[in-house]
PDB file of C-alpha atoms in Angstrom:
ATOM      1  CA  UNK A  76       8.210  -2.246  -0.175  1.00 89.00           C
ATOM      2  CA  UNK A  77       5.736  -1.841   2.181  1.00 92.00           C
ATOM      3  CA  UNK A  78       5.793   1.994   2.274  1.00 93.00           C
ATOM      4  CA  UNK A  79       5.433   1.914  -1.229  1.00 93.00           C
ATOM      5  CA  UNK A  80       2.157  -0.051  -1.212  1.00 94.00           C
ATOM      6  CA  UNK A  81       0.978   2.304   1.576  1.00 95.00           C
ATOM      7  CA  UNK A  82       1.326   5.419  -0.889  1.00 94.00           C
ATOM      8  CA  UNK A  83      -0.011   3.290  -4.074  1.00 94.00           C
ATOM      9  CA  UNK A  84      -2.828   2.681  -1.897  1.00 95.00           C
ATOM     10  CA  UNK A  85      -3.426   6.314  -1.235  1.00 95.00           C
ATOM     11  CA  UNK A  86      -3.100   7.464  -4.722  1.00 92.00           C
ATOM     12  CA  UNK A  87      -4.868   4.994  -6.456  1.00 93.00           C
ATOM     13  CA  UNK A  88      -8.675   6.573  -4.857  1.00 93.00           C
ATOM     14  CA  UNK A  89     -10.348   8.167  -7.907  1.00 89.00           C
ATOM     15  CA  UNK A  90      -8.083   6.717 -10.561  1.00 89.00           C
ATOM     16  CA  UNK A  91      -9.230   4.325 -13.283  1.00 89.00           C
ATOM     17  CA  UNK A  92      -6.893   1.610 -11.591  1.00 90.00           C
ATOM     18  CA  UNK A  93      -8.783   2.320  -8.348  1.00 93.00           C
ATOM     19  CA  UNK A  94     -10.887  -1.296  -8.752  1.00 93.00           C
ATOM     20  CA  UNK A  95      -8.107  -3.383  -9.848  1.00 93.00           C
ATOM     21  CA  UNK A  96      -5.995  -1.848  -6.877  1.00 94.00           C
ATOM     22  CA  UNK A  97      -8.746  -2.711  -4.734  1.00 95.00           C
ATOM     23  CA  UNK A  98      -9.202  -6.302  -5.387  1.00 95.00           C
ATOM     24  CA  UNK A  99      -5.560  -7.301  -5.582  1.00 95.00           C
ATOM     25  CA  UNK A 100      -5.074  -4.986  -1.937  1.00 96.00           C
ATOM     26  CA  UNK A 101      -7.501  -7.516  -0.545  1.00 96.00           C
ATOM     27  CA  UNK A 102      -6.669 -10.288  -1.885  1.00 95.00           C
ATOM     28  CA  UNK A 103      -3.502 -10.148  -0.714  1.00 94.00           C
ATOM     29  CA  UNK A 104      -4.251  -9.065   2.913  1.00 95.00           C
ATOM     30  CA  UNK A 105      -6.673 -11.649   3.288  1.00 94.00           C
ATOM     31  CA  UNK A 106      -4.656 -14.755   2.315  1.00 90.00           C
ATOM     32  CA  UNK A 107      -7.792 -16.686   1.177  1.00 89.00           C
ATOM     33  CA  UNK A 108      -9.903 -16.115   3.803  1.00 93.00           C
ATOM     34  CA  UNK A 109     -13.239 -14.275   2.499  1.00 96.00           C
ATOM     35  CA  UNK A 110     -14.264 -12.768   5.903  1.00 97.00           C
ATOM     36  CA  UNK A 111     -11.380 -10.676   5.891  1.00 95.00           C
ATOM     37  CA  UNK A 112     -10.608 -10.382   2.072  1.00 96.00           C
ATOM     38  CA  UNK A 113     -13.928  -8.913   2.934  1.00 97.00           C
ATOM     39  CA  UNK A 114     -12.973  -6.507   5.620  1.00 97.00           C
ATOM     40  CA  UNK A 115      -9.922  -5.160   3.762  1.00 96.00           C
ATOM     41  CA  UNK A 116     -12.148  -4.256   1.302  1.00 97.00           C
ATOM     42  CA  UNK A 117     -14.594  -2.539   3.679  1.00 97.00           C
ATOM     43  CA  UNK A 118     -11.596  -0.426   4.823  1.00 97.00           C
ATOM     44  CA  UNK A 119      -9.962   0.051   1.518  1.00 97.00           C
ATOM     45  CA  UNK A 120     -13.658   1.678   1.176  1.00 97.00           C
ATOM     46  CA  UNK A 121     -12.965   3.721   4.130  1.00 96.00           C
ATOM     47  CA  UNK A 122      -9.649   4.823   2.784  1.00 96.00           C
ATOM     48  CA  UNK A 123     -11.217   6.058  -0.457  1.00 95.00           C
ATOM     49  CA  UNK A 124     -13.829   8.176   1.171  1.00 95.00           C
ATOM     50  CA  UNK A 125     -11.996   9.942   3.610  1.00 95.00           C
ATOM     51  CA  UNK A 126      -8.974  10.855   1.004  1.00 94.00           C
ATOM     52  CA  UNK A 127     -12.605  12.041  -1.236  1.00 92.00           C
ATOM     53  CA  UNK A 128     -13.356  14.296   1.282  1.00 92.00           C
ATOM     54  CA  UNK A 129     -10.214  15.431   2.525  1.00 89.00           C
ATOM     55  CA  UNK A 130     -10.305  18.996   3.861  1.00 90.00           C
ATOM     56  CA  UNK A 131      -7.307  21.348   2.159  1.00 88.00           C
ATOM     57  CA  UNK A 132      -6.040  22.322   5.657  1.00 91.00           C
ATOM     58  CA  UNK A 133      -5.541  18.564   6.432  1.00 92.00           C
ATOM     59  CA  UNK A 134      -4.807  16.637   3.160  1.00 92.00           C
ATOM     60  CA  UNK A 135      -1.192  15.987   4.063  1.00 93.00           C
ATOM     61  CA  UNK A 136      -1.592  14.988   7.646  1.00 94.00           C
ATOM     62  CA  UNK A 137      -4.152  12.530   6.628  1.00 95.00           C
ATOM     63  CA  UNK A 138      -2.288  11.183   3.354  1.00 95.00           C
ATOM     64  CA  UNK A 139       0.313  10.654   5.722  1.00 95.00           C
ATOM     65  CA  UNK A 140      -1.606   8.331   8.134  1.00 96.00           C
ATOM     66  CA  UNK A 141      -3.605   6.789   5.581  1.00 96.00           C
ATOM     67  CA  UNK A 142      -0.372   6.034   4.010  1.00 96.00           C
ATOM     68  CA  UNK A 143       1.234   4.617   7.599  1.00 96.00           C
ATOM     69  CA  UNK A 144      -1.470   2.917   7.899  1.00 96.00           C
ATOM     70  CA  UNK A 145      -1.229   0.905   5.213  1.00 97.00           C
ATOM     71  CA  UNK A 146       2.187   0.615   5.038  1.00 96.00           C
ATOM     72  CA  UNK A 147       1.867  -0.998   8.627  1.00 96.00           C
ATOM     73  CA  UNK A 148      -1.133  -3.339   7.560  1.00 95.00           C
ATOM     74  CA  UNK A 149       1.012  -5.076   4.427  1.00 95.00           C
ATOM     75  CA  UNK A 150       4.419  -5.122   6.997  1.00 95.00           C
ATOM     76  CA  UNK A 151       2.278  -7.078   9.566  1.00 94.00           C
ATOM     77  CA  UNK A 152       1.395  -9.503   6.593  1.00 93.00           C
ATOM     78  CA  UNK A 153       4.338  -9.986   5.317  1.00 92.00           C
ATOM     79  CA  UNK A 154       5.975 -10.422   8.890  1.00 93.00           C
ATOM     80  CA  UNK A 155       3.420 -13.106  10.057  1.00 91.00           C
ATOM     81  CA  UNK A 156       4.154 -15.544   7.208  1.00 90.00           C
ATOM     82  CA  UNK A 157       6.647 -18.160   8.643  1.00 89.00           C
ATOM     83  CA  UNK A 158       7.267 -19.765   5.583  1.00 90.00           C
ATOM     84  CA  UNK A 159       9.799 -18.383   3.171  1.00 92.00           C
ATOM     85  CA  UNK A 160       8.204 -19.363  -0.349  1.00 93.00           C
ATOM     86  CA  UNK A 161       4.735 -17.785   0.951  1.00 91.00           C
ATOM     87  CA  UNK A 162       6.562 -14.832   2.059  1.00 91.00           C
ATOM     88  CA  UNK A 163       8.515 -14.017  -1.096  1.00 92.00           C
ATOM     89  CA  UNK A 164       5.272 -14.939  -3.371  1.00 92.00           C
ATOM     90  CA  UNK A 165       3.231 -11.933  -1.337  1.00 92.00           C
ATOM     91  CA  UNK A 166       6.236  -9.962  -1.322  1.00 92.00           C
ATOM     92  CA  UNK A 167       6.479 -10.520  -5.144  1.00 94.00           C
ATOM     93  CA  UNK A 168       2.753  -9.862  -5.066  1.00 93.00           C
ATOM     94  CA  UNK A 169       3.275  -6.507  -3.612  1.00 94.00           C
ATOM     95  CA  UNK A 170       5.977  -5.728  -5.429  1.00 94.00           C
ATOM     96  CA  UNK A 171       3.809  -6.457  -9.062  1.00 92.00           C
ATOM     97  CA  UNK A 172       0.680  -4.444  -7.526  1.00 91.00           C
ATOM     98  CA  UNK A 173       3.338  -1.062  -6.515  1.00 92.00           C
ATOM     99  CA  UNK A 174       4.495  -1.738 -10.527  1.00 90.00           C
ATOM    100  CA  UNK A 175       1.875  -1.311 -11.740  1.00 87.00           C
ATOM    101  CA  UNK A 176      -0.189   1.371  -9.707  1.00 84.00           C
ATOM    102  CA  UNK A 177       3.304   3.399 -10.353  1.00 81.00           C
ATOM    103  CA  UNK A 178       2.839   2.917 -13.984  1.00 80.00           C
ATOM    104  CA  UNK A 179      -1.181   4.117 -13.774  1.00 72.00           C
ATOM    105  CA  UNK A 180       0.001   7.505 -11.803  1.00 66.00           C
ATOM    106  CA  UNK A 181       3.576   8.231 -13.962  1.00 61.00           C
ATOM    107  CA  UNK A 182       5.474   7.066 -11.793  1.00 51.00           C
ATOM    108  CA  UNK A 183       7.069   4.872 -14.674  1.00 41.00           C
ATOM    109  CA  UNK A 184       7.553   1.637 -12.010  1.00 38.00           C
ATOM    110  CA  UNK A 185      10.412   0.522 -11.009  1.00 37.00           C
ATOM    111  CA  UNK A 186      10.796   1.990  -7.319  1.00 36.00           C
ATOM    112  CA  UNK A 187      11.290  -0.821  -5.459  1.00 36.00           C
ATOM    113  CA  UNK A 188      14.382  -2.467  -6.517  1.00 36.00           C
ATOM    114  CA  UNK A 189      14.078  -5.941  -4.806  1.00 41.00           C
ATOM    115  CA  UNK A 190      17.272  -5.177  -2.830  1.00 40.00           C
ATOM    116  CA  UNK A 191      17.415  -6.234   0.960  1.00 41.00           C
ATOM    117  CA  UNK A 192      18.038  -3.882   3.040  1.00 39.00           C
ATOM    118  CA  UNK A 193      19.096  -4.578   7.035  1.00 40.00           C
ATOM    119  CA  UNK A 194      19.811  -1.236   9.153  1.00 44.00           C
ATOM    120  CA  UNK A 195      18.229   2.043   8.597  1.00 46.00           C
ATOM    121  CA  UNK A 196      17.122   2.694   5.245  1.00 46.00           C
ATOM    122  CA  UNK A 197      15.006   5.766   3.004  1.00 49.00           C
ATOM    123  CA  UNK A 198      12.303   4.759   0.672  1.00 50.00           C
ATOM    124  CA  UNK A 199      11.688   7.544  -2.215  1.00 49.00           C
ATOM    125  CA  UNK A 200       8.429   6.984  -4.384  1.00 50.00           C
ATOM    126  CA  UNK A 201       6.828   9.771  -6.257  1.00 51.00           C
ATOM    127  CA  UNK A 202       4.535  10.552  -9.141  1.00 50.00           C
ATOM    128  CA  UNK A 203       5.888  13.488 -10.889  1.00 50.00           C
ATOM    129  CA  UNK A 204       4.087  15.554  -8.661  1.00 52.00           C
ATOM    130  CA  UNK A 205       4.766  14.395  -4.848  1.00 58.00           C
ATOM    131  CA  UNK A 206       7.565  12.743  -3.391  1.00 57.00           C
ATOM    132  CA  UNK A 207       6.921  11.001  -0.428  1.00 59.00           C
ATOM    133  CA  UNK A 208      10.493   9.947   1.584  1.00 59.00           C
ATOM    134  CA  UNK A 209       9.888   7.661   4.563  1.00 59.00           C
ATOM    135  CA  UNK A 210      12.541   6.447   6.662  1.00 59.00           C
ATOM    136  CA  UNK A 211      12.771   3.239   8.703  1.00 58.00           C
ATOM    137  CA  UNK A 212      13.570  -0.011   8.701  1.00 55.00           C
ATOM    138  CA  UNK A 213      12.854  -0.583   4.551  1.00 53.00           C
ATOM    139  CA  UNK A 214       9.597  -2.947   5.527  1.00 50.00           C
TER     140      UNK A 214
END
């Protein structure tokens, strides 16, 4: 799930759901603390100007880390919460945010399944146009 909010993240720069993205992104990270709902937001900002001004030559290398990048920041939340029903409501969170940026870019939702996975896994999201596999550990 994590991976997928990394590349919903990434695609969402420049789209009308860009704001709404934005907001929830930070929200989420910051767990009710406004100093660093604030900073998410600062680097969401970040993330949207360098994918604007992405050089041809280097759009996929950077997509890529932009995309780990953020895949790492929401597995890091979601791994710090020690309590179950917290965890599950951001994961659930997540899950509703992925939905519905999937549904903005044609991706038609639906590509997280809720499944658990334990072992190796592959995560496949796309949008019609790009298909992004990234293997791992499912997070």
């Amino acid at each position: 799930m994590a991976a997928a909010g990394g590349t919903a993240v990434v695609q969402a720069p420049g789209t009308d759901a860009w704001n709404g993205l934005r907001s929830r992104v930070a929200r989420l990270l910051g767990r009710g603390d406004p100093a660093r709902e604030q900073a998410e937001l600062e680097r969401l900002d970040q993330t949207a100007t360098v994918l604007r001004e992405l050089e041809p030559a280097e759009a996929d290398r950077v997509r890529n880390r932009q995309e780990a990048s953020w895949r790492t920041r929401f597995e890091t939340v979601l791994e710090n919460v020690s309590d179950e029903v917290e965890r599950a409501r951001l994961a659930e969170e997540l899950r509703a945010l992925i939905d519905e940026q999937s549904a903005h870019t044609g991706g038609g939702g639906g590509s997280v399944s809720g499944n658990t996975f334990h072992g190796p896994t592959a995560i496949q999201t796309g949008n019609n146009n790009r298909q992004d596999n990234h293997f791992g550990n499912g997070s």
